[in-house]
PDB file of N, CA and C in Angstrom:
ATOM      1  N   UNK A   1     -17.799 -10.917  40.464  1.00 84.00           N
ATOM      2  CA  UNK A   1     -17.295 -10.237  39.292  1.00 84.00           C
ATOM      3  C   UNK A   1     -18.412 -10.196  38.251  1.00 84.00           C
ATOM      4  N   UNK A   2     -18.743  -8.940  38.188  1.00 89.00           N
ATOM      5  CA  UNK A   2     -19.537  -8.934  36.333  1.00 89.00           C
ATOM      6  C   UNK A   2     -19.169  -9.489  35.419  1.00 89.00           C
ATOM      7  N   UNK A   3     -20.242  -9.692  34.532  1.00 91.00           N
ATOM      8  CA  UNK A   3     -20.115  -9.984  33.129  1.00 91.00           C
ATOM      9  C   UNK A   3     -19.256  -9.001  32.577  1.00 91.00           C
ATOM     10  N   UNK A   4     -19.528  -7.483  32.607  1.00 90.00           N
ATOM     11  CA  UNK A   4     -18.459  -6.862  32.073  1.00 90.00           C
ATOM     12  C   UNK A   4     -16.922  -6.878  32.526  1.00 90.00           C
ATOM     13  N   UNK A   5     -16.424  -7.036  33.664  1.00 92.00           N
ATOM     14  CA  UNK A   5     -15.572  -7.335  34.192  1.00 92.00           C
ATOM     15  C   UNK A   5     -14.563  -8.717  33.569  1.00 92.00           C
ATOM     16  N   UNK A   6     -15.238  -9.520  33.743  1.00 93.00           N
ATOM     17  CA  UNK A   6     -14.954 -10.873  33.519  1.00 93.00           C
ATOM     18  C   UNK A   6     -14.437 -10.908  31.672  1.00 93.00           C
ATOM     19  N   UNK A   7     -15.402  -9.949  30.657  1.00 94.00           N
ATOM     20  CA  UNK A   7     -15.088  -9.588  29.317  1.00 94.00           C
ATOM     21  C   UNK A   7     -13.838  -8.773  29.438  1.00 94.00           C
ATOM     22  N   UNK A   8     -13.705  -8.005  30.299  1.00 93.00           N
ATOM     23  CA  UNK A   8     -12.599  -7.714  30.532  1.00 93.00           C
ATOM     24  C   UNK A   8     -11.746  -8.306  30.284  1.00 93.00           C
ATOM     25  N   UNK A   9     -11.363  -8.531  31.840  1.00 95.00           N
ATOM     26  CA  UNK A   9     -10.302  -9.724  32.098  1.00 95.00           C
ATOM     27  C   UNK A   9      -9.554 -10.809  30.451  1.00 95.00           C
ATOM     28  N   UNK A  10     -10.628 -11.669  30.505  1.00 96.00           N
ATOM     29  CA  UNK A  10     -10.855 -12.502  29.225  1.00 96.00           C
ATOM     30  C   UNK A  10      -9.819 -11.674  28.175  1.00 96.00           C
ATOM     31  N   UNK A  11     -10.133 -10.477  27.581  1.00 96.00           N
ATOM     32  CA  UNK A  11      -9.513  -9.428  26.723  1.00 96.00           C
ATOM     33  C   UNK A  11      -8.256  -9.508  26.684  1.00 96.00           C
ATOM     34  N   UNK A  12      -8.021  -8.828  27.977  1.00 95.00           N
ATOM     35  CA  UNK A  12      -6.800  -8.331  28.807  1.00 95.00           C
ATOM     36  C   UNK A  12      -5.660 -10.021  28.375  1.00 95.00           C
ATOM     37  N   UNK A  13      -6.526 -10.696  28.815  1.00 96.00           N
ATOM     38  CA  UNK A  13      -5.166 -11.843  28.710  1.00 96.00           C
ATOM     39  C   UNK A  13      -5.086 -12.357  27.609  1.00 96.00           C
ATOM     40  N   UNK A  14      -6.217 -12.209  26.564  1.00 96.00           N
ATOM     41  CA  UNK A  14      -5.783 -12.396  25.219  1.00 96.00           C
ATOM     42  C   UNK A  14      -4.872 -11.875  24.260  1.00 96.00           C
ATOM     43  N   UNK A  15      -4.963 -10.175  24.388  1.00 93.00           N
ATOM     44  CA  UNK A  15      -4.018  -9.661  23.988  1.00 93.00           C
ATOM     45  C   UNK A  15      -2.478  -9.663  24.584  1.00 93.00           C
ATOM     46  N   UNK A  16      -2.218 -10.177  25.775  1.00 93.00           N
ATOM     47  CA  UNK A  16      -1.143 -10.554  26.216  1.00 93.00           C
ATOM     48  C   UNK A  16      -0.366 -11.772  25.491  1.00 93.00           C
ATOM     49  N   UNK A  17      -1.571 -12.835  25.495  1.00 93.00           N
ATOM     50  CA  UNK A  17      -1.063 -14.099  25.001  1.00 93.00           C
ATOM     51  C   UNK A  17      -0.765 -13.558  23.556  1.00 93.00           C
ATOM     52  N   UNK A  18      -1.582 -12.487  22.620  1.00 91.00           N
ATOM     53  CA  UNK A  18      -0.958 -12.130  21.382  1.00 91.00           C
ATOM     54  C   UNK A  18      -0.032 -11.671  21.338  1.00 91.00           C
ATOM     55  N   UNK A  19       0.674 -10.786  22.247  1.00 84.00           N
ATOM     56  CA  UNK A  19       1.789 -10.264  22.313  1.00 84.00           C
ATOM     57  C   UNK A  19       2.996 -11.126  22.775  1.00 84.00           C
ATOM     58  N   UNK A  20       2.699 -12.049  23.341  1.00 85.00           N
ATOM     59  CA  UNK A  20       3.998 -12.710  24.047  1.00 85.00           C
ATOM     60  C   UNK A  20       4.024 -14.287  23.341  1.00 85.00           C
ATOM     61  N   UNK A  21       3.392 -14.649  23.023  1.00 85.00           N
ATOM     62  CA  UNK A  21       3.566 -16.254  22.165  1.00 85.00           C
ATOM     63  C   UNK A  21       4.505 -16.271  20.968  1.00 85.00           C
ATOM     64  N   UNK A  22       3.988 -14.964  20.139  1.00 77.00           N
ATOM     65  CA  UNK A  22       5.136 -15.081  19.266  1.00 77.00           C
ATOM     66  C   UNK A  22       6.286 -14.849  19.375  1.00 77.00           C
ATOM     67  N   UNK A  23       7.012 -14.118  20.481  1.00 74.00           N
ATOM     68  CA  UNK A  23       8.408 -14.119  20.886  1.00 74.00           C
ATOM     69  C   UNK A  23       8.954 -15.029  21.455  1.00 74.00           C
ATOM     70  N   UNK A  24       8.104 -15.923  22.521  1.00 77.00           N
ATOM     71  CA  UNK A  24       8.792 -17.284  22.891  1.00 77.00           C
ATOM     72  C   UNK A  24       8.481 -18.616  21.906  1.00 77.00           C
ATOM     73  N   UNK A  25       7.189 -18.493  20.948  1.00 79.00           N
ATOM     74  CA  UNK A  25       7.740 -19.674  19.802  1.00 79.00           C
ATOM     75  C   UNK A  25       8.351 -19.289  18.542  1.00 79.00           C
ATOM     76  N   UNK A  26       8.572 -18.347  18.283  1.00 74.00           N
ATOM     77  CA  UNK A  26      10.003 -18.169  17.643  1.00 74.00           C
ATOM     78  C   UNK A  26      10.914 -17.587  18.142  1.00 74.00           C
ATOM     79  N   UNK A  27      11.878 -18.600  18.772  1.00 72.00           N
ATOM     80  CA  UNK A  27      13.411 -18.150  19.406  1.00 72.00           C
ATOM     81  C   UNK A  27      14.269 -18.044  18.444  1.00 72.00           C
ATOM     82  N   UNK A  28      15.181 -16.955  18.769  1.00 72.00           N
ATOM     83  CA  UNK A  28      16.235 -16.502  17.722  1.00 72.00           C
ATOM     84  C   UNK A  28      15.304 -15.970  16.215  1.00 72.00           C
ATOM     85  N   UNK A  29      14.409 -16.047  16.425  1.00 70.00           N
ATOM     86  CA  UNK A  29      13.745 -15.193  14.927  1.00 70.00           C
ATOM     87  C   UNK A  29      13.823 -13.676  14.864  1.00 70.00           C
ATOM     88  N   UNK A  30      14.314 -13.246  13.614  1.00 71.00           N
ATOM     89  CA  UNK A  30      14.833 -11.740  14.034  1.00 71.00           C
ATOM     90  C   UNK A  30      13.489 -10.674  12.984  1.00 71.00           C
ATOM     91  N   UNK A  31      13.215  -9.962  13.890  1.00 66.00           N
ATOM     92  CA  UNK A  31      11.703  -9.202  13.335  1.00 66.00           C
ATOM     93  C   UNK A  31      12.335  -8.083  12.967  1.00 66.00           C
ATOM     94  N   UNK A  32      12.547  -7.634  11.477  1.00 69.00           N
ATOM     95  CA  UNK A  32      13.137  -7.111  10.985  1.00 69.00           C
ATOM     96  C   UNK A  32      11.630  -5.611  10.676  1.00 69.00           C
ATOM     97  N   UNK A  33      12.479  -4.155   9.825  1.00 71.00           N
ATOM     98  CA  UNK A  33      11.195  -3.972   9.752  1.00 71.00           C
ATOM     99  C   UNK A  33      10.930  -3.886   8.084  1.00 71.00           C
ATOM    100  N   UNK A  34      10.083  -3.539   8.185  1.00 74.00           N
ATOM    101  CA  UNK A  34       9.528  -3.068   6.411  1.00 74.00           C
ATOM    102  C   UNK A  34       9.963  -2.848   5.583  1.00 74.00           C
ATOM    103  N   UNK A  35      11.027  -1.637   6.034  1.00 70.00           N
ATOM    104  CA  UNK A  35      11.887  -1.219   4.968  1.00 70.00           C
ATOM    105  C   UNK A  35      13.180  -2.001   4.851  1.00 70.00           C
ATOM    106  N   UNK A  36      13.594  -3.144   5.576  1.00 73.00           N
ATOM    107  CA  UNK A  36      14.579  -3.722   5.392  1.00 73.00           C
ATOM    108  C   UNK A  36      13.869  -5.120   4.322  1.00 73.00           C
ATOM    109  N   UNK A  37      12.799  -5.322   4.275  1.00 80.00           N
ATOM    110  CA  UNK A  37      11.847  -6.213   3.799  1.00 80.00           C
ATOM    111  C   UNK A  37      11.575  -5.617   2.231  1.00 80.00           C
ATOM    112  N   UNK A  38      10.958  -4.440   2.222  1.00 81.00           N
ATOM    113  CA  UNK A  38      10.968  -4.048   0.894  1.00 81.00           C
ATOM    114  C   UNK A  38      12.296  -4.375   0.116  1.00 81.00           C
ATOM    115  N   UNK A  39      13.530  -3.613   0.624  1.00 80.00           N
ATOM    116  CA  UNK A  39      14.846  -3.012   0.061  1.00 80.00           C
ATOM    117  C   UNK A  39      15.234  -4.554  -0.543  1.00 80.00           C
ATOM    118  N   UNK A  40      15.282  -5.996   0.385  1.00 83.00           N
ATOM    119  CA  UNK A  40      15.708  -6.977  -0.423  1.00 83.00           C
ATOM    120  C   UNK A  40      14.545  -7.971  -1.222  1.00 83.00           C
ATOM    121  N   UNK A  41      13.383  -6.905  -1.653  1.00 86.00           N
ATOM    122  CA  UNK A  41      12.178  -7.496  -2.532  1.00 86.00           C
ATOM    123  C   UNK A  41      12.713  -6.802  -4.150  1.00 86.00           C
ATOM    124  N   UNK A  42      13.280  -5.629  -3.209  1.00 83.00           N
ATOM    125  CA  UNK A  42      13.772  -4.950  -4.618  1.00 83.00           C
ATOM    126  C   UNK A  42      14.932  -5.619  -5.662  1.00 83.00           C
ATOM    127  N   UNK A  43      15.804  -6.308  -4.578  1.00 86.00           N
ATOM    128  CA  UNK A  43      17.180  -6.566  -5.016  1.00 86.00           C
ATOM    129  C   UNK A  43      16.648  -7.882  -5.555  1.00 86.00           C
ATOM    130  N   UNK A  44      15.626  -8.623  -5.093  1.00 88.00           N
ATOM    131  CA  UNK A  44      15.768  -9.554  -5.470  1.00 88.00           C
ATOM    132  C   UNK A  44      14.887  -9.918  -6.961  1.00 88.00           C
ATOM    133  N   UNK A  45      14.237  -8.716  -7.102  1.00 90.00           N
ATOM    134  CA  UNK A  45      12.958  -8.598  -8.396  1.00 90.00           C
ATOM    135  C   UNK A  45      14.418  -8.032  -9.450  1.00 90.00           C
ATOM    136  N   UNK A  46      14.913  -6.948  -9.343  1.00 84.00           N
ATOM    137  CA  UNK A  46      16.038  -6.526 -10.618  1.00 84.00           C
ATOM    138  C   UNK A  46      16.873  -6.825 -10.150  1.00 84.00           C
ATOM    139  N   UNK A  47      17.457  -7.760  -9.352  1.00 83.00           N
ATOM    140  CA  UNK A  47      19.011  -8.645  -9.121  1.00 83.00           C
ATOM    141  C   UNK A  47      20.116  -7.209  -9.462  1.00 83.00           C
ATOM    142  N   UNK A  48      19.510  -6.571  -8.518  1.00 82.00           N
ATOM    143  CA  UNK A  48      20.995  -5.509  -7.932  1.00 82.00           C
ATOM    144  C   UNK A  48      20.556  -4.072  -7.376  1.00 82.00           C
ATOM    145  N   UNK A  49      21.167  -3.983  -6.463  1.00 80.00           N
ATOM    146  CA  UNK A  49      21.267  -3.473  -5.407  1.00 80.00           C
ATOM    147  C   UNK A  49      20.443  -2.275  -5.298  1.00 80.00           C
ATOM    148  N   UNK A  50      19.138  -1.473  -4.488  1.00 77.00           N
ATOM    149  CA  UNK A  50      18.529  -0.918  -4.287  1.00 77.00           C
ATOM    150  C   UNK A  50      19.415   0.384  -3.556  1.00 77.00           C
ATOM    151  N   UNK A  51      18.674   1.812  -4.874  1.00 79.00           N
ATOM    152  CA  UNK A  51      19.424   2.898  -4.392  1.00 79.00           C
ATOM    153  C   UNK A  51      18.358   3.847  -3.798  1.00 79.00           C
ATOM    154  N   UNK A  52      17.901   4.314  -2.631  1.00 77.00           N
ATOM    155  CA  UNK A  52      17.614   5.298  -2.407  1.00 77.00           C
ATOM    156  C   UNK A  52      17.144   6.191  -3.274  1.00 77.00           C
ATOM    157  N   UNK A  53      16.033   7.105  -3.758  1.00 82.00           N
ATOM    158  CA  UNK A  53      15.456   8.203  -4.808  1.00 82.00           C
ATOM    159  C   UNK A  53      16.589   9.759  -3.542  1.00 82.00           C
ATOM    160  N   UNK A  54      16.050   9.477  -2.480  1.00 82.00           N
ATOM    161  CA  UNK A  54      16.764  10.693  -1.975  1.00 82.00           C
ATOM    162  C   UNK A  54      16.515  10.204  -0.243  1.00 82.00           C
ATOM    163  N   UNK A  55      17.704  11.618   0.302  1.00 81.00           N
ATOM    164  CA  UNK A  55      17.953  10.800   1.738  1.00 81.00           C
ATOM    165  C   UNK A  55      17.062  11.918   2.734  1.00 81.00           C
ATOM    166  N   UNK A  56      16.331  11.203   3.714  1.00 80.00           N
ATOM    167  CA  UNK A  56      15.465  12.362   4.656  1.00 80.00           C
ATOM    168  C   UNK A  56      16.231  13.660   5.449  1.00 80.00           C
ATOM    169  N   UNK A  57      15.154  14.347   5.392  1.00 83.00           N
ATOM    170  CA  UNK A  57      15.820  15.803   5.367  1.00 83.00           C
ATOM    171  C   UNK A  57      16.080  15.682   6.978  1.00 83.00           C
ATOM    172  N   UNK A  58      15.940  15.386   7.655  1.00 78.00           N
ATOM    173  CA  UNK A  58      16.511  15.209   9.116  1.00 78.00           C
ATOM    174  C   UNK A  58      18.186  14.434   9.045  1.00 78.00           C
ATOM    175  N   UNK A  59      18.288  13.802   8.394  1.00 81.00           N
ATOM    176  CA  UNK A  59      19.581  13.107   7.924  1.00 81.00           C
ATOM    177  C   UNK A  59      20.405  14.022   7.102  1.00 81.00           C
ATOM    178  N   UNK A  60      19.985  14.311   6.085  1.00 83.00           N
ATOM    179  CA  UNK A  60      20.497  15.787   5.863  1.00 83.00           C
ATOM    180  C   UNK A  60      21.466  16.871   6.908  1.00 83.00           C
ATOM    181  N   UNK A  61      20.319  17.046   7.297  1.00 83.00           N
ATOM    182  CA  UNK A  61      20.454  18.415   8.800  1.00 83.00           C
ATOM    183  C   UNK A  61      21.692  18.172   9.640  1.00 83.00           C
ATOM    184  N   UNK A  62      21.176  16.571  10.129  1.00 81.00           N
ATOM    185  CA  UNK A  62      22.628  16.219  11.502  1.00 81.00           C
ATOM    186  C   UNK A  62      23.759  15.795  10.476  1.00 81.00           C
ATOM    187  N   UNK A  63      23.734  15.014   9.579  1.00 82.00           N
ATOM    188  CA  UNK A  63      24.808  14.862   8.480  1.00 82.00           C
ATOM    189  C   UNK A  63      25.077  13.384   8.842  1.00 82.00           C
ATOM    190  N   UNK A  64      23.616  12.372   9.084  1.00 80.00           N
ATOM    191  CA  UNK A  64      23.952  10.872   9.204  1.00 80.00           C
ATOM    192  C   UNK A  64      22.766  10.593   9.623  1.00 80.00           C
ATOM    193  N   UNK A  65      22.450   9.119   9.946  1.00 80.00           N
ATOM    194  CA  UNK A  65      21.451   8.779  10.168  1.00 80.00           C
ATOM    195  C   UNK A  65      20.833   9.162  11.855  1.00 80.00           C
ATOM    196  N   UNK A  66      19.580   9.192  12.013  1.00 78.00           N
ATOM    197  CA  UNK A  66      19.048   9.287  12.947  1.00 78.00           C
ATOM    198  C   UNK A  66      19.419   8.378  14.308  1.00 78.00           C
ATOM    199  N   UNK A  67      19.594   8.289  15.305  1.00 82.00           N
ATOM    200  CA  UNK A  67      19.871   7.492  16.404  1.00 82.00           C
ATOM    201  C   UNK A  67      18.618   6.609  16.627  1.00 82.00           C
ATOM    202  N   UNK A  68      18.405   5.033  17.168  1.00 81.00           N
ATOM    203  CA  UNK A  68      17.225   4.739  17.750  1.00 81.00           C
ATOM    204  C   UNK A  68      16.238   4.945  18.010  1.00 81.00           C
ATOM    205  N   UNK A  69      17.038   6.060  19.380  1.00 85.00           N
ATOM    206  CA  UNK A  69      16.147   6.502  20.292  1.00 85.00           C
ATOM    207  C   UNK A  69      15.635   7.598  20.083  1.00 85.00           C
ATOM    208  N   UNK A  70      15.793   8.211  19.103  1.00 83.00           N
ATOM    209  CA  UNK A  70      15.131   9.420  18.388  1.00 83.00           C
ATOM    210  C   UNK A  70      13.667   8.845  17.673  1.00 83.00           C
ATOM    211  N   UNK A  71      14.409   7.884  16.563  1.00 84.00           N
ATOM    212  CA  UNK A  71      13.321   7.479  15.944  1.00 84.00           C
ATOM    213  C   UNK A  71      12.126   6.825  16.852  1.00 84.00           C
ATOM    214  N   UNK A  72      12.962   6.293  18.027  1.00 88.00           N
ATOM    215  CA  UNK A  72      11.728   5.185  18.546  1.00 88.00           C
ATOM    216  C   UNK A  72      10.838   6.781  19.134  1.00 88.00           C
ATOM    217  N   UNK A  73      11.545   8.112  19.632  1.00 90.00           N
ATOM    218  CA  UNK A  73      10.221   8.405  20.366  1.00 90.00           C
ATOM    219  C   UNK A  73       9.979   9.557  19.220  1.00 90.00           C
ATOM    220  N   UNK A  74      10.511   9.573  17.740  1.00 89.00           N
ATOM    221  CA  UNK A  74       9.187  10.440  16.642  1.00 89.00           C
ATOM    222  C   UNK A  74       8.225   9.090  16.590  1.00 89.00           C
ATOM    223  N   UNK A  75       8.149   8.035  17.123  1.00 91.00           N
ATOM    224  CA  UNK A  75       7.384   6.883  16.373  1.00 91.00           C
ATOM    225  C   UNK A  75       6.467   7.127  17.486  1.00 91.00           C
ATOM    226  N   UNK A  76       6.671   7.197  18.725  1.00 94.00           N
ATOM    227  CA  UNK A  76       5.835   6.957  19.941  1.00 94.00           C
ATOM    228  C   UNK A  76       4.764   8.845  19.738  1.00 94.00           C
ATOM    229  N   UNK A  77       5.802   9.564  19.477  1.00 95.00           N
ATOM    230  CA  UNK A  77       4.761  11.027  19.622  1.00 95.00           C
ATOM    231  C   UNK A  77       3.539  10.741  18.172  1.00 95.00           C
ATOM    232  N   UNK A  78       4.203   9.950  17.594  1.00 96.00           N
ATOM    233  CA  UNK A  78       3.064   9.930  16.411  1.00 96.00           C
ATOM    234  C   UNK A  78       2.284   9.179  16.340  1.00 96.00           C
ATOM    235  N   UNK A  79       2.382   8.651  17.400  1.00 96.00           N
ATOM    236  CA  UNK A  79       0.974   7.053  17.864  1.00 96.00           C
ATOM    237  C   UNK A  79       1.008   7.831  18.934  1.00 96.00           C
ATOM    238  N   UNK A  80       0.874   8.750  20.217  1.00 96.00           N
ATOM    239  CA  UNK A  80       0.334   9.307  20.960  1.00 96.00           C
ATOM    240  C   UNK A  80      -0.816  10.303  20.401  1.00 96.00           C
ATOM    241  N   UNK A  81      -0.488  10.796  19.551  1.00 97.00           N
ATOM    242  CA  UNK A  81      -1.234  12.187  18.494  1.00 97.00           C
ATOM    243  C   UNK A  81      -2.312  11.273  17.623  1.00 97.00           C
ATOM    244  N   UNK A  82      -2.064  10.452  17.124  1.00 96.00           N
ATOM    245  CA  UNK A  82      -3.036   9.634  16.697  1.00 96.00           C
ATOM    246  C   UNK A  82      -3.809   8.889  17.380  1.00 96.00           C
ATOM    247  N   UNK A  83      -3.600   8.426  18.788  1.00 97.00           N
ATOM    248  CA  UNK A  83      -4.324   8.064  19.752  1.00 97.00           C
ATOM    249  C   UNK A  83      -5.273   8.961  20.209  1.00 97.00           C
ATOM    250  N   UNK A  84      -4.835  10.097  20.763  1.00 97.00           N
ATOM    251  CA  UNK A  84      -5.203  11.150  20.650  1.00 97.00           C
ATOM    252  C   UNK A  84      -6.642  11.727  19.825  1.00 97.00           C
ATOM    253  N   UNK A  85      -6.414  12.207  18.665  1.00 97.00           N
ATOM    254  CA  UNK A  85      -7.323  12.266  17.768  1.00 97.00           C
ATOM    255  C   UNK A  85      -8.348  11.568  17.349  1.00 97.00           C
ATOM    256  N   UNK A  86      -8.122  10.025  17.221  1.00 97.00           N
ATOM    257  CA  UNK A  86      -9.409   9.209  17.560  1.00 97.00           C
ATOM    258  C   UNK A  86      -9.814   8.740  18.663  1.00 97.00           C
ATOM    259  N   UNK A  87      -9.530   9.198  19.927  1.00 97.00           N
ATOM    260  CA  UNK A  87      -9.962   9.348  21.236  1.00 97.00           C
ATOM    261  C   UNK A  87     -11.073  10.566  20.984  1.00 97.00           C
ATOM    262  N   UNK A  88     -10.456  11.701  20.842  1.00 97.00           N
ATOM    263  CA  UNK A  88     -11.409  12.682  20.749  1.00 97.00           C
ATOM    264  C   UNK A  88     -12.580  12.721  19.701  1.00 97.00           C
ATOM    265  N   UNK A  89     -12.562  11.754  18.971  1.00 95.00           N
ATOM    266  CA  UNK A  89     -13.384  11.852  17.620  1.00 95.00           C
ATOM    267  C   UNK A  89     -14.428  11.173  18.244  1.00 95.00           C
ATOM    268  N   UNK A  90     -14.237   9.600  19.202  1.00 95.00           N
ATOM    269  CA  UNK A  90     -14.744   8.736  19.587  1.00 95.00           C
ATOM    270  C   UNK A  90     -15.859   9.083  20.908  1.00 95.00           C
ATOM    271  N   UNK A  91     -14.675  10.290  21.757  1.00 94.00           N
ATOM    272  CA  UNK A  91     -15.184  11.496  22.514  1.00 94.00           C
ATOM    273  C   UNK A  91     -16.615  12.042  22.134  1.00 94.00           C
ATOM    274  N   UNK A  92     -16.492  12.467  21.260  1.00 95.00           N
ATOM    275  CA  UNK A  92     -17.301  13.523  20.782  1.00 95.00           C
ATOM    276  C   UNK A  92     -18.466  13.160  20.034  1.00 95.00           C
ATOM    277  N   UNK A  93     -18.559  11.706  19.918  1.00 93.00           N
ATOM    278  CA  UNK A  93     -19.384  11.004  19.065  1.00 93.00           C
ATOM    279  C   UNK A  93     -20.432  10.676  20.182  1.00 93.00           C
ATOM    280  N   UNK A  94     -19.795  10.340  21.505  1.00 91.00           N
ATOM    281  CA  UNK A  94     -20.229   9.862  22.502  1.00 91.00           C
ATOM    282  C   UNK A  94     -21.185  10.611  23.275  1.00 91.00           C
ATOM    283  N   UNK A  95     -20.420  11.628  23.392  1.00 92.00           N
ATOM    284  CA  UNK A  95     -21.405  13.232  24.318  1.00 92.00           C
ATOM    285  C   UNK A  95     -21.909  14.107  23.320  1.00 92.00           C
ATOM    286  N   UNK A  96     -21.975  13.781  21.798  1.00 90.00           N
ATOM    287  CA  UNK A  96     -23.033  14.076  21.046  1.00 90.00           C
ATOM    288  C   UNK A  96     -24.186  13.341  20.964  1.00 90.00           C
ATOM    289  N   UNK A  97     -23.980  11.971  20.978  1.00 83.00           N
ATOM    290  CA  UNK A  97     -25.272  11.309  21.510  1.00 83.00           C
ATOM    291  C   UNK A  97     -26.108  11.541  22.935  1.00 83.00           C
ATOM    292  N   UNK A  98     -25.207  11.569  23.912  1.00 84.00           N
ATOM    293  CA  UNK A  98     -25.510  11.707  25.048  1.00 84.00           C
ATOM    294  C   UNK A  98     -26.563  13.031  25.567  1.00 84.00           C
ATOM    295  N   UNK A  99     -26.338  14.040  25.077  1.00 86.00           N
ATOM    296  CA  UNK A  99     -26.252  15.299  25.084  1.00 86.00           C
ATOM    297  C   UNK A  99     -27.478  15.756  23.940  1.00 86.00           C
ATOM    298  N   UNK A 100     -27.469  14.445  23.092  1.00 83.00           N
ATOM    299  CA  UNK A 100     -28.534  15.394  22.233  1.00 83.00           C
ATOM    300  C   UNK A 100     -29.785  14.269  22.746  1.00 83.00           C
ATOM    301  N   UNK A 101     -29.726  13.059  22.987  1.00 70.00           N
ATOM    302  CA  UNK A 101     -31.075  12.762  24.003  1.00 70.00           C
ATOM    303  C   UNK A 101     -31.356  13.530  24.997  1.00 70.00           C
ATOM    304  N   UNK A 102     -30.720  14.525  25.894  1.00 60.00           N
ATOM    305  CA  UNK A 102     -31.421  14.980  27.143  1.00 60.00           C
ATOM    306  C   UNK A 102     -32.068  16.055  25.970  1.00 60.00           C
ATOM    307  N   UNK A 103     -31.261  16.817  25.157  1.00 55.00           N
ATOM    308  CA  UNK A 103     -32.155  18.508  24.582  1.00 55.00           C
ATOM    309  C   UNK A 103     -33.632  18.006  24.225  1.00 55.00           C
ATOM    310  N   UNK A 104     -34.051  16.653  23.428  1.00 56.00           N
ATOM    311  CA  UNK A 104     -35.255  16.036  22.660  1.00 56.00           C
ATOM    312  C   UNK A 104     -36.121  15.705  24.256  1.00 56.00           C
ATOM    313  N   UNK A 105     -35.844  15.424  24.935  1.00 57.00           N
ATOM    314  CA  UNK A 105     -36.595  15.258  26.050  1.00 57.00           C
ATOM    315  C   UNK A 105     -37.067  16.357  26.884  1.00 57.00           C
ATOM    316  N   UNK A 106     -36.016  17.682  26.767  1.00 56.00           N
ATOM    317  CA  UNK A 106     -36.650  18.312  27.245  1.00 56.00           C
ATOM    318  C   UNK A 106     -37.854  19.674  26.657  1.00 56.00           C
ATOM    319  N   UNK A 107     -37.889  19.411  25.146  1.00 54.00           N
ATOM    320  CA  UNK A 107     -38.219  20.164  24.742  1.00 54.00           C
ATOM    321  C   UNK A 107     -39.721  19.692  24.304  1.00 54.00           C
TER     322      UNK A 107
END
């Protein structure tokens, strides 16, 4: 096995162990998200109850809140598209280097 290989590997199981340690040493801990985190920072800074400025226009439309599994895959197309985009940026950075050493060599 290579050195690069082996950096690999090494990687690979680190970010695993980041992903999975904190769910088995905190059992029963409930990972709430942001906006449930803000909403009782609010209540608890002016001691009463946090109102909404206005409700999203998709909520609007169907006439209630969004389902899960909606939200979970607008969340996933918008970290695919952003994956995406700095893939190609990272792309292009790459075979602009690449590409502009052969033109200087051959000229």
């Amino acid at each position: 096995m290579s050195k690069n290989q082996k950096i690999a590997v090494a990687s690979l199981l680190a970010v695993v162990l980041i992903a999975l340690v904190p769910l088995f040493a905190l059992k029963g801990a409930e990972f709430g998200g942001s906006d449930d985190a803000g909403s009782q920072m609010v209540e608890a800074i002016r001691g009463e109850s946090y109102e909404p400025w206005f409700t999203p226009v998709l909520e609007q439309m169907i006439g209630g809140e969004l389902p899960g599994e909606v939200e979970s895959l607008f969340f996933c197309l918008q970290t695919g598209i952003g994956v995406g985009v700095i893939a190609f940026g990272f792309g292009y950075l790459v075979a602009r280097k690449k590409y502009s050493g052969k033109e200087q060599k051959e000229q």
